[in-house]
Amino acid sequence: MKSREAIFANIRKSLRTGGEDGKRRETVAARIEKHPRGIIPARGQKADRERLEVFRQTVEDAKASIVILGNKDDVPAAVAAYLRSKNLPQSVRHGEDERLSLIPWAKERTLEVTKGASDGAQLASVSYSFAAVAESGTLVMLSGADNPTTLNFLPDHHLVVVDEKDIAGDYESVWDRIRERLGANKMPRVVNWITGPSRSGDIEQTHLLGAHGPRSLHVLVVRSS
Amino acid sequence: MTQTVNSPHFKENARKALDDVFLQQALARSEKGFIERRKAAVEKLPEYDALRDSARDLKDHILAHLDLYLEVYEKNVIASGGHVHWATTAEEANEIILGICQRLNAKTVAKGKSMISEETGLNAYLKKHGIRPIETDLGEYIIQLRGETPSHLIAPALHVTKEQIEADFRRAHTGLPPERNLDEPTSLLAEARAMLREKFLAADVGITGANFLIAETGSSVIVTNEGNGDLTQTLAKAHIVISSIEKVVPTREDAATFLRLLARTASGLDLSVYTTFSTGARRAGDPDGPLEYHVVLLDNGRSNMLGGKFQDMLRCIRCGACMNHCPVFHAVGGHAYGWVYPGPMGAVLTPSLVGVEKGGQLPNASTFCGRCEEVCPVRIPLPKLMRNWREREFELHLQPAAARYGLGLWAAFARRPAIYRATTSLAMKFLRLFGGKGRFRALPLAGGWTRHRDFPAPQGETFQSLWRKRSQKR
Ligand code: SF4
């Protein structure tokens, strides 16, 4: 505790304030409560189908692949096709998310679907994203049993389903949705913003895909009817 | 045990760097990429400059209310089940982290990239106490194998060539077939990925830095392109965040403002691949994640910078752009600066944190070309702050020594006219790359000295020939 007090005392001394200054406290409390938005780039601020088109572009710019499906029932075939195209075994793992359980996986006879977190042994995982952001081609994943965080990072291939209606223009809209779901200042243990497959620029400053996280990221958008 | 300060030897360090063939190759390769990538990213975002202004104002607001935002942050970390530890000094931060590791009987610790842990010399400290730290960022891993420190904020192994990495891997990864082919960067990456995957799964504790701390929610934020920070913090029993106090931001919206600037300026991406907001430990029903979450908040001299001439430096978001665009950095590399932080930001921050006696000559390592300020996403007036340090030296009556240093540095360059010209022409090149409307406020390193003094006759073939080779490649 001594250090804590020393740090606060020194900050206040340097700022020449007593800390009990009511006006400063009000300013801080108001900013936290109102959480005003900053400058939001126009790029993502498009309506519906146009926003989807921006998202498709930004996802591809981030070196992920993307398919747009008319319907949830098309997901199994699209997953199987992706696995075939990468010469991968027909096997994926996903979490407890009800939206994933409702996908008719049995339509793909050879596709093995297991449930749970990853221990590093899986080559491909499927997650359902909470939201996405058109501005930068970003997927927003929340931790928990529905979509375990390890599925985002350990498998070589990460396949992510996102509903078209959940593609926001900007990050700020997604923060508001998280507030709606969890309460004013609450967060899940982890929020992962994922923008493209993992990469490293550490060998002679050339960007190479497939560092510690997935080597490739495949986004499956389910259109709103 | 903090990171040793070798900054008083800048002149010597710089001379060695200029003669280091490998280093010169590595530096020559990197500069253009950084500059062009940033330029392309910035051109794609019309709101970029407006974002910079608002980020600057927001940082100033935060610093003026730093005590209060830290209070809110602490309250919310605790409310979400995390622990906050305060450290006035580097030693104290190391002791706190060691204490947590020992309580958990940790044998190995996985580490995400953290400049604050470089500042405290954490790796050496843990090793001394029988705990093995493993750096997991590829660049950090490479330099850990080499027994070196980072030479750049976001590209720690900037100074290493591909051939050197291959040799390091062959030396360190002894279990693998010696005849394996490591010619391609991709095979080096694949080998590092496989080696580190085992380490992630075996580590007892994961330590990461933080790019931002969010007061509103008590969250810490890290950005990586590799995903190493996420594996580090997800797979271990405990996640320890080590951060300095000025990283706090009020809200999630405010974090978004800085995140829009950080990756674009640092690496030319719209956003880093992984931006991770961590709040507390594993929750009921979570199938994965750490069981404990700790934040160690380090001051180490920062609270003294508030309210003074160098407060602006605390706006820094560690993007690395100022060094990417610095002709001196590109001539001598990061290690010559002699402590943790290189380039223009290091030249200002180092004397603030380690004292003007040890770091005071770094502000002389500048051509005052002004590029650093022009690219800084939070508009830190770096050249002005470097000049402030010179004035401060005068006030502290350090001037004779400082002047000797400055002169000595100039002389080190002047004895090798190619270096002097190179530094100048490098700066010119940078200006051209940017559209050429820059200006020089002063001649590199010499100031008013040149009019009144004689200098030893030029010599130094080594650099000249090197420079010629380098120029031919452009
Ligand atoms: S001083 Fe500015 S340009 Fe340099 S690292 Fe800090 S934020 Fe980036």
XYZ file of C-alpha atoms and ligand atoms in Angstrom:
707
model
C 0.000 0.000 0.000
C 2.925 2.294 0.670
C 3.822 2.408 -3.004
C 0.258 3.007 -4.051
C 0.041 6.029 -1.797
C 3.450 7.285 -2.858
C 2.465 7.113 -6.535
C -0.830 8.925 -6.013
C 0.835 11.551 -3.824
C 3.501 12.159 -6.425
C 1.024 12.406 -9.306
C -1.008 14.946 -7.337
C 2.063 16.896 -6.373
C 3.224 17.083 -9.982
C -0.255 18.068 -11.182
C -0.505 20.546 -8.303
C -3.866 19.211 -7.161
C -5.199 17.872 -3.910
C -7.161 15.069 -5.556
C -10.309 15.986 -3.654
C -11.058 18.671 -6.179
C -14.764 18.145 -6.954
C -14.665 19.577 -10.446
C -11.993 17.153 -11.628
C -13.902 14.234 -10.161
C -17.088 15.304 -11.902
C -15.303 15.556 -15.242
C -13.905 12.045 -14.878
C -17.183 10.508 -13.688
C -19.072 12.140 -16.566
C -16.665 10.850 -19.199
C -16.884 7.300 -17.867
C -20.655 7.442 -17.678
C -21.290 9.081 -21.038
C -18.398 7.397 -22.887
C -18.542 9.896 -25.758
C -17.567 8.597 -29.201
C -14.495 9.933 -30.924
C -14.031 10.468 -34.646
C -15.557 7.594 -36.566
C -14.249 6.977 -40.089
C -16.867 7.253 -42.812
C -15.592 4.068 -44.435
C -17.790 1.695 -42.410
C -20.822 3.957 -42.196
C -22.906 2.337 -44.940
C -26.371 0.834 -44.989
C -27.030 -2.926 -45.124
C -25.828 -4.545 -48.350
C -23.316 -1.793 -48.960
C -21.887 -2.346 -45.499
C -21.602 -6.053 -46.240
C -19.643 -5.170 -49.366
C -17.253 -2.961 -47.350
C -16.830 -5.831 -44.893
C -16.079 -8.313 -47.681
C -13.385 -5.980 -48.960
C -11.777 -5.265 -45.583
C -11.788 -8.970 -44.659
C -9.949 -9.751 -47.887
C -7.541 -6.840 -47.348
C -6.710 -8.466 -44.015
C -5.801 -11.665 -45.935
C -8.712 -13.721 -44.663
C -11.124 -15.495 -47.027
C -14.867 -14.930 -47.005
C -18.017 -16.568 -48.388
C -21.511 -15.157 -48.246
C -24.235 -17.731 -47.646
C -27.943 -17.274 -48.200
C -28.932 -19.339 -45.208
C -27.697 -21.042 -42.063
C -28.373 -24.452 -43.598
C -25.630 -23.764 -46.143
C -22.938 -23.649 -43.437
C -22.099 -27.412 -43.293
C -21.488 -27.655 -47.029
C -19.385 -24.477 -46.995
C -17.294 -25.785 -44.100
C -16.788 -29.144 -45.822
C -15.810 -27.411 -49.064
C -13.269 -25.256 -47.242
C -11.699 -28.286 -45.531
C -11.472 -30.110 -48.880
C -9.882 -27.111 -50.564
C -7.143 -27.108 -47.904
C -6.688 -30.891 -47.948
C -7.749 -31.120 -44.344
C -9.534 -34.011 -42.642
C -13.324 -33.516 -42.424
C -13.297 -32.604 -38.750
C -14.082 -29.443 -36.805
C -14.552 -28.480 -33.168
C -16.872 -25.839 -31.782
C -18.271 -24.579 -28.468
C -21.694 -24.657 -26.830
C -23.172 -21.731 -28.773
C -26.800 -22.571 -29.482
C -26.562 -21.006 -32.905
C -23.898 -23.594 -33.769
C -25.917 -26.450 -32.324
C -28.811 -25.450 -34.584
C -26.717 -25.812 -37.726
C -27.698 -29.048 -39.557
C -24.187 -30.536 -39.479
C -25.549 -34.030 -40.248
C -26.169 -32.858 -43.806
C -22.464 -33.443 -44.381
C -22.175 -37.169 -43.774
C -18.389 -37.321 -43.559
C -17.959 -34.227 -41.401
C -17.003 -35.033 -37.821
C -18.108 -32.344 -35.342
C -16.791 -32.315 -31.758
C -17.581 -29.886 -28.963
C -15.433 -28.108 -26.402
C -12.313 -26.008 -25.931
C -9.096 -26.765 -27.826
C -6.141 -28.573 -26.313
C -4.021 -27.893 -29.353
C -4.793 -31.153 -31.150
C -7.450 -29.795 -33.547
C -6.650 -28.607 -37.053
C -9.865 -26.657 -37.605
C -12.390 -24.900 -35.381
C -15.698 -23.155 -35.964
C -16.830 -20.156 -33.892
C -19.900 -17.960 -34.041
C -18.929 -14.361 -33.710
C -20.760 -11.923 -31.463
C -20.335 -9.142 -33.990
C -18.121 -7.879 -36.786
C -16.866 -4.467 -37.873
C -16.964 -3.400 -41.509
C -14.464 -0.563 -41.026
C -11.539 -2.965 -40.668
C -12.840 -6.481 -41.441
C -12.737 -7.357 -37.749
C -14.542 -10.209 -35.972
C -15.538 -9.632 -32.348
C -15.441 -12.787 -30.211
C -16.534 -13.082 -26.583
C -14.956 -15.670 -24.272
C -16.965 -18.365 -22.513
C -18.263 -21.877 -23.072
C -20.218 -20.796 -26.165
C -17.084 -19.946 -28.096
C -13.986 -20.925 -26.091
C -11.023 -18.589 -26.566
C -8.648 -21.480 -27.271
C -10.629 -22.235 -30.458
C -9.636 -18.784 -31.727
C -5.925 -19.405 -31.366
C -4.768 -23.035 -31.241
C -6.162 -24.676 -34.430
C -4.390 -24.030 -37.742
C -7.632 -23.024 -39.427
C -10.281 -20.863 -37.837
C -13.708 -20.718 -39.460
C -16.020 -18.023 -38.146
C -19.728 -17.698 -38.819
C -21.204 -14.220 -38.592
C -24.783 -13.084 -39.129
C -25.114 -10.244 -41.594
C -27.236 -8.307 -39.107
C -24.345 -8.401 -36.626
C -21.923 -6.614 -38.939
C -21.598 -3.111 -37.517
C -19.983 -0.172 -39.216
C -17.671 0.655 -36.302
C -16.284 -0.605 -32.970
C -18.379 1.835 -30.967
C -21.653 0.211 -32.021
C -20.310 -3.135 -30.840
C -19.340 -1.675 -27.449
C -22.935 -0.495 -27.067
C -24.209 -3.979 -27.849
C -21.899 -5.438 -25.198
C -23.217 -2.855 -22.718
C -26.762 -3.867 -23.589
C -26.027 -7.509 -23.011
C -23.833 -7.339 -19.874
C -24.457 -4.016 -18.168
C -22.846 -0.586 -18.123
C -19.229 -1.250 -17.223
C -19.054 -5.019 -17.631
C -16.959 -7.116 -19.962
C -16.621 -10.849 -20.519
C -13.240 -12.237 -19.438
C -11.910 -11.652 -22.926
C -13.066 -9.772 -25.981
C -11.016 -10.743 -29.021
C -10.956 -8.506 -32.058
C -9.624 -10.685 -34.861
C -8.571 -9.107 -38.141
C -7.116 -11.677 -40.535
C -4.928 -14.726 -39.910
C -1.883 -14.557 -37.639
C 1.343 -13.235 -39.102
C 4.808 -12.030 -38.198
C 7.057 -9.362 -39.620
C 9.995 -10.282 -37.443
C 12.133 -12.024 -40.059
C 13.569 -9.236 -42.188
C 10.354 -7.219 -41.946
C 8.424 -9.284 -44.489
C 4.942 -10.200 -43.334
C 4.558 -13.984 -43.254
C 1.242 -15.626 -42.468
C 0.889 -18.308 -39.807
C 2.771 -17.208 -36.719
C 1.384 -18.531 -33.411
C -2.316 -18.227 -34.143
C -4.265 -19.733 -37.082
C -2.498 -19.832 -40.454
C -5.763 -19.022 -42.147
C -9.053 -17.421 -41.241
C -12.243 -18.171 -43.154
C -15.334 -16.018 -42.623
C -18.811 -17.342 -43.404
C -21.449 -14.611 -43.515
C -25.049 -15.744 -43.187
C -27.348 -13.307 -44.935
C -30.367 -11.935 -43.164
C -33.482 -12.952 -45.003
C 18.048 -5.128 -11.025
C 17.025 -2.814 -13.811
C 18.180 -2.781 -17.377
C 21.729 -1.387 -17.384
C 22.098 2.071 -18.861
C 24.728 2.242 -21.548
C 23.603 5.570 -22.993
C 26.656 7.571 -21.903
C 28.552 5.526 -24.476
C 26.350 6.580 -27.369
C 29.320 7.881 -29.310
C 31.210 4.622 -28.978
C 28.074 2.604 -29.634
C 27.302 4.627 -32.742
C 30.792 4.168 -34.096
C 30.607 0.421 -33.619
C 27.177 0.318 -35.206
C 28.402 2.146 -38.277
C 31.142 -0.447 -38.715
C 28.820 -3.425 -38.199
C 28.204 -4.943 -41.625
C 25.286 -7.144 -40.559
C 23.575 -4.293 -38.777
C 23.968 -1.973 -41.736
C 22.431 -4.609 -44.020
C 19.516 -5.067 -41.651
C 18.897 -1.334 -41.293
C 19.100 -0.697 -45.020
C 16.469 -3.332 -45.635
C 13.902 -2.133 -43.146
C 13.588 1.610 -43.528
C 11.686 1.853 -46.794
C 9.129 -0.795 -45.884
C 8.141 0.928 -42.678
C 7.769 4.303 -44.306
C 5.828 3.121 -47.327
C 3.487 0.901 -45.348
C 2.549 3.721 -43.016
C 2.071 6.121 -45.887
C -0.283 3.768 -47.722
C -2.359 3.106 -44.605
C -2.650 6.781 -43.772
C -3.680 7.705 -47.314
C -6.528 5.204 -47.102
C -8.017 6.963 -44.070
C -9.145 10.553 -44.713
C -9.861 11.034 -40.998
C -6.279 10.210 -39.989
C -5.111 13.722 -39.118
C -8.312 14.600 -37.288
C -7.859 11.401 -35.279
C -4.333 12.484 -34.363
C -5.572 15.812 -33.036
C -8.245 14.159 -30.958
C -5.804 11.536 -29.669
C -3.413 14.279 -28.585
C -6.179 16.171 -26.777
C -7.496 13.004 -25.197
C -4.044 12.072 -23.856
C -3.631 15.566 -22.416
C -7.006 15.211 -20.712
C -6.029 11.814 -19.287
C -2.685 13.052 -17.982
C -4.370 16.027 -16.278
C -6.707 13.574 -14.492
C -4.325 10.639 -14.204
C -4.797 10.039 -10.467
C -8.573 9.893 -10.837
C -8.641 7.607 -13.862
C -6.212 5.260 -12.100
C -8.579 5.142 -9.125
C -11.510 4.192 -11.346
C -9.382 1.641 -13.183
C -8.215 0.000 -9.957
C -11.753 -0.184 -8.610
C -12.998 -1.927 -11.743
C -10.125 -4.432 -11.919
C -10.927 -5.489 -8.371
C -14.679 -5.583 -9.100
C -14.040 -8.013 -11.965
C -11.971 -10.343 -9.789
C -8.468 -9.123 -10.638
C -5.621 -7.893 -8.435
C -3.772 -4.583 -8.710
C -0.191 -4.118 -7.479
C 1.590 -0.758 -7.413
C 5.332 -0.396 -7.931
C 7.246 2.853 -7.616
C 10.460 1.304 -8.925
C 11.581 -1.407 -11.320
C 12.943 -3.505 -8.442
C 9.600 -3.426 -6.730
C 7.755 -4.536 -9.877
C 10.153 -7.468 -10.276
C 9.698 -8.510 -6.644
C 5.917 -8.485 -6.967
C 6.021 -10.662 -10.079
C 8.515 -13.064 -8.537
C 6.272 -13.350 -5.483
C 3.291 -14.397 -7.603
C 5.382 -16.888 -9.595
C 6.833 -18.441 -6.438
C 3.444 -18.766 -4.784
C 2.266 -20.698 -7.852
C 5.446 -22.811 -7.922
C 6.109 -21.622 -11.439
C 9.081 -23.157 -13.251
C 8.601 -21.493 -16.603
C 6.940 -18.260 -17.583
C 5.712 -17.456 -21.091
C 6.110 -13.816 -21.985
C 4.331 -11.638 -24.494
C 6.166 -8.580 -25.682
C 6.582 -5.909 -23.014
C 8.897 -2.921 -23.086
C 8.103 -2.256 -19.419
C 9.566 -5.655 -18.543
C 12.671 -4.625 -20.504
C 12.738 -1.479 -18.405
C 12.692 -3.522 -15.187
C 15.114 -6.184 -16.453
C 12.517 -8.800 -15.520
C 13.960 -11.723 -17.480
C 17.353 -11.548 -15.817
C 15.708 -11.145 -12.428
C 13.466 -14.196 -12.851
C 16.348 -16.276 -14.152
C 18.451 -15.337 -11.152
C 15.680 -16.726 -8.966
C 15.406 -20.023 -10.806
C 12.427 -19.244 -13.041
C 12.800 -19.583 -16.773
C 11.223 -16.771 -18.823
C 10.446 -17.637 -22.439
C 9.833 -14.817 -24.881
C 7.102 -15.790 -27.341
C 6.975 -12.891 -29.785
C 9.081 -14.184 -32.677
C 11.363 -11.153 -32.668
C 11.785 -11.293 -28.891
C 12.406 -15.051 -29.071
C 15.170 -14.520 -31.618
C 16.940 -11.913 -29.543
C 16.518 -13.962 -26.388
C 18.350 -16.822 -28.141
C 21.060 -14.323 -29.050
C 21.283 -12.882 -25.527
C 20.406 -9.426 -26.819
C 17.849 -6.721 -26.042
C 15.257 -5.301 -28.471
C 16.536 -2.691 -30.913
C 13.120 -1.323 -31.897
C 9.773 -0.864 -30.158
C 7.726 -3.060 -32.453
C 10.426 -4.898 -34.405
C 12.767 -6.075 -31.656
C 14.925 -8.159 -34.024
C 15.167 -5.456 -36.667
C 18.960 -5.636 -36.453
C 19.202 -9.356 -37.214
C 19.513 -10.851 -40.707
C 17.810 -14.035 -41.899
C 21.133 -15.861 -42.044
C 21.861 -14.959 -38.440
C 18.443 -16.256 -37.379
C 19.113 -19.535 -39.186
C 22.422 -19.930 -37.354
C 20.740 -19.162 -34.014
C 17.996 -21.728 -34.628
C 20.507 -24.427 -35.602
C 22.452 -23.718 -32.443
C 19.446 -23.604 -30.087
C 17.059 -26.227 -31.513
C 19.398 -29.147 -31.024
C 16.798 -31.927 -31.215
C 16.053 -31.300 -34.904
C 17.777 -32.912 -37.921
C 20.856 -30.856 -38.770
C 20.312 -31.333 -42.528
C 16.907 -29.608 -42.482
C 16.441 -26.771 -44.916
C 15.998 -23.336 -43.352
C 16.663 -21.203 -46.430
C 13.214 -19.691 -46.580
C 11.829 -17.295 -43.961
C 8.665 -19.434 -43.934
C 10.595 -22.479 -42.724
C 12.178 -20.406 -39.964
C 8.734 -19.224 -38.918
C 7.311 -22.763 -38.968
C 10.170 -24.029 -36.821
C 9.729 -21.244 -34.262
C 5.988 -21.889 -34.178
C 6.500 -25.574 -33.425
C 9.177 -24.952 -30.786
C 7.133 -22.304 -29.006
C 3.851 -24.214 -29.106
C 5.295 -26.719 -26.607
C 6.477 -23.885 -24.409
C 3.065 -22.207 -24.349
C 1.395 -25.423 -23.287
C 3.973 -26.033 -20.542
C 4.197 -22.520 -19.050
C 2.853 -21.986 -15.529
C 2.450 -18.224 -15.711
C 1.878 -15.883 -18.641
C 3.183 -12.315 -18.537
C 2.126 -9.686 -21.060
C 2.446 -5.951 -21.329
C -0.492 -3.664 -22.019
C -0.993 -1.154 -24.794
C -3.888 0.412 -22.920
C -5.752 0.027 -19.639
C -9.445 0.898 -19.680
C -10.703 2.648 -16.538
C -14.394 2.143 -17.355
C -14.154 -1.662 -17.237
C -10.815 -2.481 -15.564
C -9.613 -4.150 -18.791
C -6.083 -4.416 -20.166
C -5.546 -4.302 -23.918
C -2.789 -5.933 -25.938
C -2.275 -5.893 -29.682
C -0.227 -8.482 -31.565
C -0.065 -9.804 -35.087
C 1.232 -13.220 -34.101
C -1.283 -14.289 -31.460
C 1.527 -15.046 -29.025
C 0.167 -12.694 -26.382
C -3.155 -14.537 -26.462
C -1.624 -17.982 -26.106
C 0.585 -16.609 -23.328
C -2.331 -15.345 -21.288
C -4.924 -18.007 -22.126
C -3.001 -21.201 -21.429
C -1.226 -20.368 -18.151
C -2.520 -20.669 -14.576
C -2.121 -16.954 -14.009
C -1.967 -13.925 -16.276
C 0.223 -11.091 -15.045
C 0.010 -7.760 -16.856
C 2.934 -5.398 -16.388
C 2.191 -1.824 -17.402
C 3.197 1.717 -16.666
C 0.695 4.092 -15.090
C 0.180 6.418 -18.073
C -1.390 3.684 -20.226
C -4.829 4.186 -18.708
C -7.626 5.520 -20.952
C -11.119 6.444 -19.763
C -13.473 4.313 -21.867
C -13.744 1.640 -24.547
C -14.572 4.376 -27.056
C -11.336 6.144 -26.143
C -9.390 2.909 -26.619
C -10.932 2.684 -30.114
C -9.581 6.136 -30.993
C -6.021 5.111 -30.126
C -6.370 1.717 -31.766
C -7.363 3.385 -35.039
C -4.008 5.162 -34.989
C -1.669 2.584 -33.491
C -1.492 -0.186 -36.091
C -1.714 2.144 -39.084
C 1.210 4.181 -37.854
C 3.220 1.209 -36.606
C 2.866 -1.362 -39.359
C 0.464 -0.037 -41.986
C -2.374 -2.380 -41.044
C -5.861 -0.962 -40.386
C -5.775 -2.858 -37.134
C -3.348 -5.377 -35.672
C -4.492 -8.955 -36.263
C -5.321 -9.553 -32.598
C -6.600 -6.825 -30.303
C -7.444 -8.405 -26.973
C -9.376 -6.886 -24.069
C -8.815 -8.862 -20.859
C -10.915 -8.349 -17.753
C -10.239 -10.499 -14.701
C -9.665 -14.240 -14.493
C -11.629 -17.271 -15.706
C -15.338 -16.935 -14.893
C -17.744 -19.593 -13.688
C -18.541 -21.831 -16.643
C -15.514 -20.750 -18.705
C -13.772 -23.750 -20.290
C -10.446 -21.937 -20.657
C -8.479 -18.918 -19.513
C -6.184 -18.134 -16.557
C -7.302 -18.760 -12.971
C -5.722 -15.552 -11.676
C -5.372 -12.093 -13.171
C -2.865 -9.569 -11.841
C -1.861 -6.107 -12.957
C 1.449 -4.615 -11.868
C 1.422 -0.842 -12.354
C 4.849 0.737 -12.569
C 5.657 4.405 -12.056
C 9.475 4.412 -12.317
C 9.757 8.174 -12.621
C 6.712 8.920 -14.763
C 4.759 10.759 -12.074
C 7.666 13.216 -11.904
C 7.224 14.037 -15.589
C 3.654 15.247 -15.109
C 3.086 18.961 -15.026
C 6.587 19.658 -16.328
C 8.395 20.317 -19.572
C 8.397 16.653 -20.543
C 4.780 15.754 -19.814
C 4.047 15.592 -23.553
C 6.307 12.533 -23.781
C 3.795 10.604 -21.663
C 1.355 10.763 -24.584
C 3.504 8.185 -26.418
C 1.645 5.054 -27.556
C 4.860 3.212 -28.548
C 4.097 2.906 -32.246
C 7.729 3.194 -33.362
C 7.024 5.642 -36.201
C 9.467 8.258 -34.908
C 12.378 5.819 -35.142
C 11.179 4.402 -38.462
C 11.482 7.898 -39.884
C 14.680 8.946 -38.087
C 17.876 9.241 -40.140
C 20.052 8.817 -37.061
C 18.214 5.660 -35.990
C 18.601 4.246 -39.482
C 22.316 4.980 -39.442
C 23.135 3.490 -36.047
C 20.219 1.188 -35.067
C 18.503 0.913 -31.716
C 21.204 -0.574 -29.512
C 23.459 2.464 -29.816
C 20.970 4.406 -27.683
C 22.153 2.274 -24.807
C 18.951 1.652 -22.869
C 15.463 0.293 -23.445
C 13.951 2.967 -25.678
C 15.643 3.911 -28.952
C 15.168 6.602 -31.560
C 13.720 10.060 -30.959
C 11.229 8.893 -28.302
C 14.087 7.168 -26.483
C 16.250 10.256 -26.717
C 13.576 12.178 -24.821
C 12.316 9.483 -22.473
C 15.651 7.982 -21.408
C 16.993 11.095 -19.649
C 13.544 11.545 -18.043
C 13.586 8.069 -16.555
C 17.264 7.336 -15.859
C 18.460 10.896 -15.245
C 20.104 13.526 -17.353
C 23.562 12.478 -16.165
C 23.191 9.086 -17.796
C 20.832 9.820 -20.661
C 21.486 13.484 -21.322
C 23.607 13.083 -24.421
C 20.981 11.160 -26.375
C 19.064 14.338 -27.296
C 22.157 15.295 -29.272
C 21.680 12.260 -31.495
C 19.387 14.149 -33.786
C 19.557 16.014 -37.052
C 16.536 18.052 -35.930
C 14.980 17.313 -39.299
C 11.536 17.226 -37.711
C 10.277 14.031 -39.341
C 9.584 12.333 -36.001
C 7.167 15.037 -34.952
C 5.485 15.003 -38.343
C 4.648 11.300 -38.132
C 3.903 10.993 -34.403
C 0.257 9.882 -34.039
C -0.161 11.829 -30.786
C 1.799 14.837 -32.064
C 4.604 14.820 -29.506
C 6.946 17.735 -30.262
C 10.016 15.511 -30.094
C 12.583 17.994 -31.476
C 11.424 20.638 -29.019
C 11.671 18.201 -26.131
C 15.195 17.261 -27.208
C 16.090 20.934 -27.179
C 14.528 21.222 -23.701
C 16.949 18.590 -22.508
C 19.857 20.631 -23.753
C 18.572 23.646 -21.844
C 18.042 21.513 -18.775
C 21.624 20.383 -18.929
C 22.602 24.018 -18.885
C 20.390 24.770 -15.893
C 21.850 21.834 -14.031
C 25.340 23.154 -14.739
C 26.104 20.056 -16.677
C 26.855 22.150 -19.688
C 30.624 21.676 -19.904
C 30.285 17.899 -19.817
C 27.226 17.963 -22.030
C 28.898 20.205 -24.529
C 31.861 17.901 -24.602
C 29.543 15.039 -25.294
C 27.750 16.919 -28.017
C 30.953 17.985 -29.590
C 32.404 14.537 -29.187
C 29.428 13.067 -30.939
C 29.688 15.568 -33.729
C 33.378 14.848 -34.028
C 32.747 11.123 -34.197
C 30.566 11.736 -37.203
C 32.690 14.449 -38.709
C 35.817 12.350 -38.655
C 33.968 10.216 -41.124
C 32.527 12.698 -43.560
C 30.579 9.986 -45.342
C 28.584 9.342 -42.218
C 27.879 12.984 -41.807
C 26.799 13.283 -45.406
C 24.980 10.003 -45.198
C 22.964 11.152 -42.241
C 22.118 14.374 -43.982
C 21.289 12.770 -47.289
C 19.327 10.065 -45.557
C 17.231 12.776 -44.050
C 16.799 14.283 -47.509
C 15.750 10.939 -48.872
C 13.163 10.648 -46.159
C 11.840 14.072 -46.956
C 11.537 13.186 -50.620
C 9.762 9.985 -49.789
C 7.217 12.091 -47.998
C 6.570 14.534 -50.749
C 9.550 16.736 -50.035
C 8.141 19.727 -48.231
C 10.287 19.238 -45.153
C 12.989 21.531 -43.893
C 16.157 21.424 -41.892
C 16.240 23.544 -38.819
C 19.896 22.926 -38.110
C 22.815 21.107 -39.592
C 23.120 17.612 -38.214
C 24.739 17.537 -34.812
C 26.971 20.529 -35.314
C 24.841 23.509 -34.395
C 26.894 26.653 -34.114
C 30.148 24.869 -33.505
C 31.247 24.594 -37.087
C 31.801 28.295 -37.532
C 34.343 28.518 -34.772
C 36.201 25.277 -34.485
C 38.600 23.106 -36.346
C 38.121 19.417 -36.403
C 40.474 16.514 -36.925
C 40.972 15.492 -40.519
C 38.405 13.030 -41.846
C 39.195 9.361 -42.057
C 37.346 6.041 -41.926
C 37.209 3.985 -45.073
C 35.010 1.284 -43.612
C 31.813 3.190 -43.523
C 32.397 4.974 -46.785
C 32.777 1.780 -48.712
C 29.821 0.343 -46.910
C 27.762 3.362 -47.671
C 28.689 3.252 -51.336
C 27.540 -0.343 -51.503
C 24.380 0.569 -49.747
C 23.684 3.446 -52.101
C 24.190 1.285 -55.176
C 21.446 -1.004 -54.022
C 18.871 1.747 -53.911
S 6.883 9.319 -29.767
Fe 5.127 9.307 -31.154
S 5.959 8.358 -33.020
Fe 7.416 7.861 -31.378
S 6.764 5.878 -30.587
Fe 5.752 7.445 -29.319
S 3.762 7.753 -30.287
Fe 5.026 6.705 -31.790
